Tab-separated table of C-alpha atoms in Angstrom:
chain	number	residue	atom	x	y	z
A	1	UNK	CA	112.750	156.764	87.912
A	2	UNK	CA	114.543	160.133	87.906
A	3	UNK	CA	113.143	160.990	91.337
A	4	UNK	CA	114.142	157.592	92.755
A	5	UNK	CA	117.675	157.821	91.311
A	6	UNK	CA	118.097	161.204	92.973
A	7	UNK	CA	116.660	160.068	96.323
A	8	UNK	CA	118.385	156.689	96.556
A	9	UNK	CA	121.746	157.323	94.902
A	10	UNK	CA	122.160	161.081	94.494
A	11	UNK	CA	122.116	160.793	90.708
A	12	UNK	CA	121.264	164.045	88.959
A	13	UNK	CA	120.075	167.245	90.546
A	14	UNK	CA	116.996	168.110	92.530
A	15	UNK	CA	115.786	170.320	89.676
A	16	UNK	CA	116.164	167.447	87.225
A	17	UNK	CA	114.339	165.041	89.547
A	18	UNK	CA	111.493	167.544	89.884
A	19	UNK	CA	111.150	168.177	86.164
A	20	UNK	CA	111.566	164.588	84.941
A	21	UNK	CA	110.355	162.618	87.956
A	22	UNK	CA	106.766	163.863	88.132
A	23	UNK	CA	103.885	164.253	85.724
A	24	UNK	CA	100.699	166.292	85.687
A	25	UNK	CA	102.497	169.368	86.996
A	26	UNK	CA	103.280	167.751	90.350
A	27	UNK	CA	106.961	168.623	89.960
A	28	UNK	CA	106.033	172.251	90.614
A	29	UNK	CA	104.779	171.448	94.119
A	30	UNK	CA	106.951	172.924	96.888
A	31	UNK	CA	105.882	170.036	99.142
A	32	UNK	CA	107.130	167.434	96.642
A	33	UNK	CA	110.400	169.342	96.275
A	34	UNK	CA	110.869	169.380	100.045
A	35	UNK	CA	110.019	165.657	100.230
A	36	UNK	CA	112.712	164.701	97.703
A	37	UNK	CA	115.234	167.034	99.349
A	38	UNK	CA	114.530	165.506	102.770
A	39	UNK	CA	114.635	161.924	101.469
A	40	UNK	CA	118.011	162.520	99.787
A	41	UNK	CA	119.474	164.107	102.933
A	42	UNK	CA	118.162	161.195	105.014
A	43	UNK	CA	119.722	158.649	102.645
A	44	UNK	CA	123.150	160.285	102.668
A	45	UNK	CA	123.718	158.884	106.158
A	46	UNK	CA	122.415	155.367	105.395
A	47	UNK	CA	123.971	152.291	103.785
A	48	UNK	CA	122.278	151.243	100.520
A	49	UNK	CA	120.138	148.507	102.106
A	50	UNK	CA	118.580	151.021	104.548
A	51	UNK	CA	117.859	153.845	102.102
A	52	UNK	CA	114.413	155.172	101.330
A	53	UNK	CA	113.173	154.701	97.775
A	54	UNK	CA	110.751	156.813	95.772
A	55	UNK	CA	108.032	154.970	93.867
A	56	UNK	CA	105.027	156.344	92.095
A	57	UNK	CA	102.532	155.631	89.415
A	58	UNK	CA	100.805	157.504	86.647
A	59	UNK	CA	97.458	155.864	86.141
A	60	UNK	CA	95.147	156.728	83.261
A	61	UNK	CA	92.929	158.908	85.407
A	62	UNK	CA	91.902	161.516	82.825
A	63	UNK	CA	88.399	160.217	82.189
A	64	UNK	CA	86.487	163.457	81.709
A	65	UNK	CA	85.818	162.586	78.069
A	66	UNK	CA	84.950	158.918	78.535
A	67	UNK	CA	81.664	157.674	77.147
A	68	UNK	CA	79.220	156.673	79.850
A	69	UNK	CA	77.642	154.287	80.540
A	70	UNK	CA	79.759	151.725	78.727
A	71	UNK	CA	81.158	148.245	79.247
A	72	UNK	CA	84.369	147.959	81.236
């Protein structure tokens, strides 16, 4: 939500969006930083109904310790 607030409405700073808007260390990615920077710059020239939004998910993908085989 922090990354979307920055991209869509300019709320907060880019550093804050990077540190609070990503998990699993993905906020340290230069490519993600450039993406948010570009999206915010793009949105500055657009009315609210035309602005890009930033959505993501954080699925429970850490399954290295899961018992196998087991019932779903």
